[in-house]
mmCIF file of C-alpha atoms in Angstrom:
data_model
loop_
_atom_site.group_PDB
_atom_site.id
_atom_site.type_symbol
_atom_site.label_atom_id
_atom_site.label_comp_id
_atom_site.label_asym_id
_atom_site.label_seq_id
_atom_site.Cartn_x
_atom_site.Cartn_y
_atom_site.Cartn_z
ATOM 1 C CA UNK A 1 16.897 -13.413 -16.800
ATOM 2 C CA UNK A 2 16.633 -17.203 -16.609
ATOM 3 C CA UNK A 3 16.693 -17.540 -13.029
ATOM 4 C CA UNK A 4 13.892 -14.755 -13.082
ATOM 5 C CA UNK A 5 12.288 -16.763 -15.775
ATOM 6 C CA UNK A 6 12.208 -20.246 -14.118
ATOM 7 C CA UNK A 7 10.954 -18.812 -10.869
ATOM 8 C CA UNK A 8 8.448 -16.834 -12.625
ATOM 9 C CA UNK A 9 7.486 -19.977 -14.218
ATOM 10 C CA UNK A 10 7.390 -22.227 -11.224
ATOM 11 C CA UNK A 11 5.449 -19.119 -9.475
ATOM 12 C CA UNK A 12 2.189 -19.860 -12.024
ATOM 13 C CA UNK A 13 2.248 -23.457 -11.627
ATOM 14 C CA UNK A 14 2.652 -23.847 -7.861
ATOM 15 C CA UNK A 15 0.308 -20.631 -7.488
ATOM 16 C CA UNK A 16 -2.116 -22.408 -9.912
ATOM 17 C CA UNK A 17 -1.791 -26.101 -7.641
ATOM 18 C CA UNK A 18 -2.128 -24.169 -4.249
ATOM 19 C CA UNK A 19 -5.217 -22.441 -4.749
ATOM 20 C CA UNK A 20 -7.210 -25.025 -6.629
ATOM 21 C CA UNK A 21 -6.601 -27.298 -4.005
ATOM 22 C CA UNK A 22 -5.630 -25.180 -1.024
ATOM 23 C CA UNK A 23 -7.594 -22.224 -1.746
ATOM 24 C CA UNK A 24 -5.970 -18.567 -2.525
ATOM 25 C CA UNK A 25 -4.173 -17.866 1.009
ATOM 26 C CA UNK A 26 -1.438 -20.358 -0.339
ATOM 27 C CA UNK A 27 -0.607 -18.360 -3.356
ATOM 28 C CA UNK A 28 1.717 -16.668 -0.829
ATOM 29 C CA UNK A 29 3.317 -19.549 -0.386
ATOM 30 C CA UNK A 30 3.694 -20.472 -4.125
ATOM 31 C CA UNK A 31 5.315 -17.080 -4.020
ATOM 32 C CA UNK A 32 7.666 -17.586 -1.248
ATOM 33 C CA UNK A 33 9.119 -21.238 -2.868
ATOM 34 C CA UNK A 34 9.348 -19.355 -6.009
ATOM 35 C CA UNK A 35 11.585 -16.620 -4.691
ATOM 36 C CA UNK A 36 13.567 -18.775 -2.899
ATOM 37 C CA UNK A 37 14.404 -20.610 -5.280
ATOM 38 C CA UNK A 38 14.953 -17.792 -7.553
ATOM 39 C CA UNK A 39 17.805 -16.415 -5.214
ATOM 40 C CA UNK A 40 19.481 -19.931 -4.704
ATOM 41 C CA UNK A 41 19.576 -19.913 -7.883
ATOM 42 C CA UNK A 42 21.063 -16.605 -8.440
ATOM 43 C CA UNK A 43 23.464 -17.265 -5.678
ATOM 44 C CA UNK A 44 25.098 -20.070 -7.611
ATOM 45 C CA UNK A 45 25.494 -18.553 -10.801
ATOM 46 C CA UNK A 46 26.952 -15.563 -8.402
ATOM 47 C CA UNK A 47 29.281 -18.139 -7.389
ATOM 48 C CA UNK A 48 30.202 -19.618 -10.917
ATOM 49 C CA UNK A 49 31.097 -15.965 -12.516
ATOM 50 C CA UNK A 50 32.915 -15.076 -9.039
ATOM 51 C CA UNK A 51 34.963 -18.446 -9.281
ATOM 52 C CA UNK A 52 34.907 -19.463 -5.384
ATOM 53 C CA UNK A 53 33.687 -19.368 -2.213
ATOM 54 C CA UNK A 54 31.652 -16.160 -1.240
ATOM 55 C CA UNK A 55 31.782 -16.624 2.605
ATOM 56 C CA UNK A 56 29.232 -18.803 2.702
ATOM 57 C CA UNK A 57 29.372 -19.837 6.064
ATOM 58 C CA UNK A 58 28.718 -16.248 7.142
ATOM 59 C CA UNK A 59 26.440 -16.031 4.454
ATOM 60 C CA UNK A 60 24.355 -19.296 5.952
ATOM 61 C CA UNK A 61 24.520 -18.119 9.422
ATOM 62 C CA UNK A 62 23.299 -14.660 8.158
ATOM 63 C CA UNK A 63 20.540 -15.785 6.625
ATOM 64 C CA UNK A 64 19.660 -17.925 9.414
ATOM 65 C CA UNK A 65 19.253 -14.994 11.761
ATOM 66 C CA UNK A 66 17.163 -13.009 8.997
ATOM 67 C CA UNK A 67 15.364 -15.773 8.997
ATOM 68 C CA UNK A 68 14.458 -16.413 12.364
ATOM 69 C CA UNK A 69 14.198 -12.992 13.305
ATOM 70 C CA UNK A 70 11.491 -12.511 10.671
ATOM 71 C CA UNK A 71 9.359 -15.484 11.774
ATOM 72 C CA UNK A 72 9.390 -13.351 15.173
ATOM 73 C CA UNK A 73 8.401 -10.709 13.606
ATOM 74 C CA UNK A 74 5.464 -12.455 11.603
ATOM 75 C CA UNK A 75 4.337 -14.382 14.779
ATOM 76 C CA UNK A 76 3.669 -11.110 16.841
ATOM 77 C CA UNK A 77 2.790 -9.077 13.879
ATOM 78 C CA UNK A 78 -0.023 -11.966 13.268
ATOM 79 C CA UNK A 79 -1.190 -12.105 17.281
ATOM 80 C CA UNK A 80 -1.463 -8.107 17.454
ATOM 81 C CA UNK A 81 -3.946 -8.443 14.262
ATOM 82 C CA UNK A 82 -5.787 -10.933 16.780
ATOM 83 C CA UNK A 83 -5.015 -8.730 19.819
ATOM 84 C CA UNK A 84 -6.534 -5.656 18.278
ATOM 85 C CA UNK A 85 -8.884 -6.433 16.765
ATOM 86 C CA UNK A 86 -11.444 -7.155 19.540
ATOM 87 C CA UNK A 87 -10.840 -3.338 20.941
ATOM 88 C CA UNK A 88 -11.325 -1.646 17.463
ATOM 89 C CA UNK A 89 -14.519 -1.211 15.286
ATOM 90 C CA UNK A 90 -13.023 -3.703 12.349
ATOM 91 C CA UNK A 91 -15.897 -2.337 10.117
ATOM 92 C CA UNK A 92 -14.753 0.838 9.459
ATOM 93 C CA UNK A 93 -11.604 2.374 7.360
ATOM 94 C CA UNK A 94 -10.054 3.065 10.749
ATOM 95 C CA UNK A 95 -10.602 0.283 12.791
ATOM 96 C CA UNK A 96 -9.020 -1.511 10.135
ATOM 97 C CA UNK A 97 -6.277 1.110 9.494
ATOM 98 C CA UNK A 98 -5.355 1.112 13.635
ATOM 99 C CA UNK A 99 -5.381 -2.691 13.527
ATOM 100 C CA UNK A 100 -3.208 -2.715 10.889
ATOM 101 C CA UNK A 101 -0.411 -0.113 12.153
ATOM 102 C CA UNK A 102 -0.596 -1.699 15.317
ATOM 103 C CA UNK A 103 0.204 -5.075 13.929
ATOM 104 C CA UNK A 104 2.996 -3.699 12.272
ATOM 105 C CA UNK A 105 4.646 -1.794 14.956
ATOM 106 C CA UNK A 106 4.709 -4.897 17.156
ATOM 107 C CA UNK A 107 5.958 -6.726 14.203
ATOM 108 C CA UNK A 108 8.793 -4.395 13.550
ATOM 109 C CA UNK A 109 9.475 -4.230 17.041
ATOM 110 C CA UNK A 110 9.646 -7.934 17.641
ATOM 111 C CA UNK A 111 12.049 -7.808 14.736
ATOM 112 C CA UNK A 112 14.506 -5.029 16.675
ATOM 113 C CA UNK A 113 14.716 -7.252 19.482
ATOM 114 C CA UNK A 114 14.958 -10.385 17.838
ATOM 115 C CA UNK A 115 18.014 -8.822 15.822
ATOM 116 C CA UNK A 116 19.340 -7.205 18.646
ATOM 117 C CA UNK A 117 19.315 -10.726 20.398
ATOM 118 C CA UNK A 118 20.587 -12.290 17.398
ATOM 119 C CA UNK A 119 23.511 -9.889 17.410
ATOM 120 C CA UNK A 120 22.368 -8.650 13.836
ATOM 121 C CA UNK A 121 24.781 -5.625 12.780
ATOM 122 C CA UNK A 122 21.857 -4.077 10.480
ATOM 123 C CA UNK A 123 19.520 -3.903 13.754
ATOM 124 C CA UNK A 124 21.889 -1.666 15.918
ATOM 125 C CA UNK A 125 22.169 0.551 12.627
ATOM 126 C CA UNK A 126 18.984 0.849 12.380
ATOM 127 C CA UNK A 127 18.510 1.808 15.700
ATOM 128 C CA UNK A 128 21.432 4.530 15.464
ATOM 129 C CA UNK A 129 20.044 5.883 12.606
ATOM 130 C CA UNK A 130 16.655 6.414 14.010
ATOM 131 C CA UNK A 131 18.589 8.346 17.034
ATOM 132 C CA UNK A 132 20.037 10.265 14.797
ATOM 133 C CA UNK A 133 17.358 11.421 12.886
ATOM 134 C CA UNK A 134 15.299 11.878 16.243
ATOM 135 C CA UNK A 135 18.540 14.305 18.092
ATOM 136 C CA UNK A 136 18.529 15.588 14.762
ATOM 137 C CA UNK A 137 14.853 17.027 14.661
ATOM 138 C CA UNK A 138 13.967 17.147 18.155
ATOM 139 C CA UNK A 139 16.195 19.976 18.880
ATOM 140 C CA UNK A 140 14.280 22.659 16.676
ATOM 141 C CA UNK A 141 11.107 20.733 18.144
ATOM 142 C CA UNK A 142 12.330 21.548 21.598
ATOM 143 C CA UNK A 143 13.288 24.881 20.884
ATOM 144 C CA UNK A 144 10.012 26.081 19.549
ATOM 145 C CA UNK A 145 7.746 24.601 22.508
ATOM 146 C CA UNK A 146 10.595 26.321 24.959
ATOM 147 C CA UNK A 147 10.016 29.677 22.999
ATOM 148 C CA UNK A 148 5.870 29.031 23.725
ATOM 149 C CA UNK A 149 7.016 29.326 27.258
ATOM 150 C CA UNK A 150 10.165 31.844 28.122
ATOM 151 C CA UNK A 151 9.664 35.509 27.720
ATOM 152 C CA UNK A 152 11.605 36.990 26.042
ATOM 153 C CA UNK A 153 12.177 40.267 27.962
#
């Protein structure tokens, strides 16, 4: 609850600084510092009721790949936005809607193959799951568009 508390805390005041002199698009940023340091924090009072050393170095190096591979992510996810936009109608519900899907598909997609390259074990699991729920539910898929087309006689 503290660490919670003094990140909530430090959330108001930085969010308060940034967009009185920065203007509102750095209140994500007041909210970024805040939860980082809310899970440093948390780490090291993980690390105080554990009693020792929880990996870190894998921890660090972890992190660091997360890290990087999400900056990808945002990068490509921010240059589709710009990519799109000029092809859709960006004053209607569904221009807006298309841009946005788009923009997250190449952002998730950048992730993938920046975890892939990063030799992340949660992005080949999330690939295997996805082929499993796609061999899962293609078969019946299959099946029915065969049945459209074999007679049965």
């Amino acid at each position: 609850v503290t660490a919670g508390a003094i990140a909530a805390g430090l959330n108001i005041v930085l969010a308060y600084i940034f967009t009185r002199y920065y203007g509102a698009e750095f209140m994500a940023l007041a909210f970024s510092i805040a939860a980082i340091l809310d899970a440093l924090i948390l780490f090291v009072m993980l690390r105080k009721r554990l009693g020792g050393d929880l990996n870190d170095d894998f921890l660090v190096v972890r992190v660091l790949k997360i890290c990087t591979a999400s900056v990808a992510a945002g990068t490509a996810a921010y240059a589709a936005l710009y990519g799109i936009a000029p092809f859709v109608n960006m004053q209607t519900y569904l221009g807006v809607l298309v841009q946005g899907v788009g923009a997250a598909v190449a952002g998730g997609a950048v992730y993938l193959a920046a975890g892939f390259l990063a030799n992340l074990p949660e992005a080949r699991e999330f690939v295997n799951v996805i082929k499993t729920w796609f061999s899962k539910f293609s078969k019946p898929v299959v099946a029915a568009v065969e049945s459209l087309f074999i007679d049965p006689h």
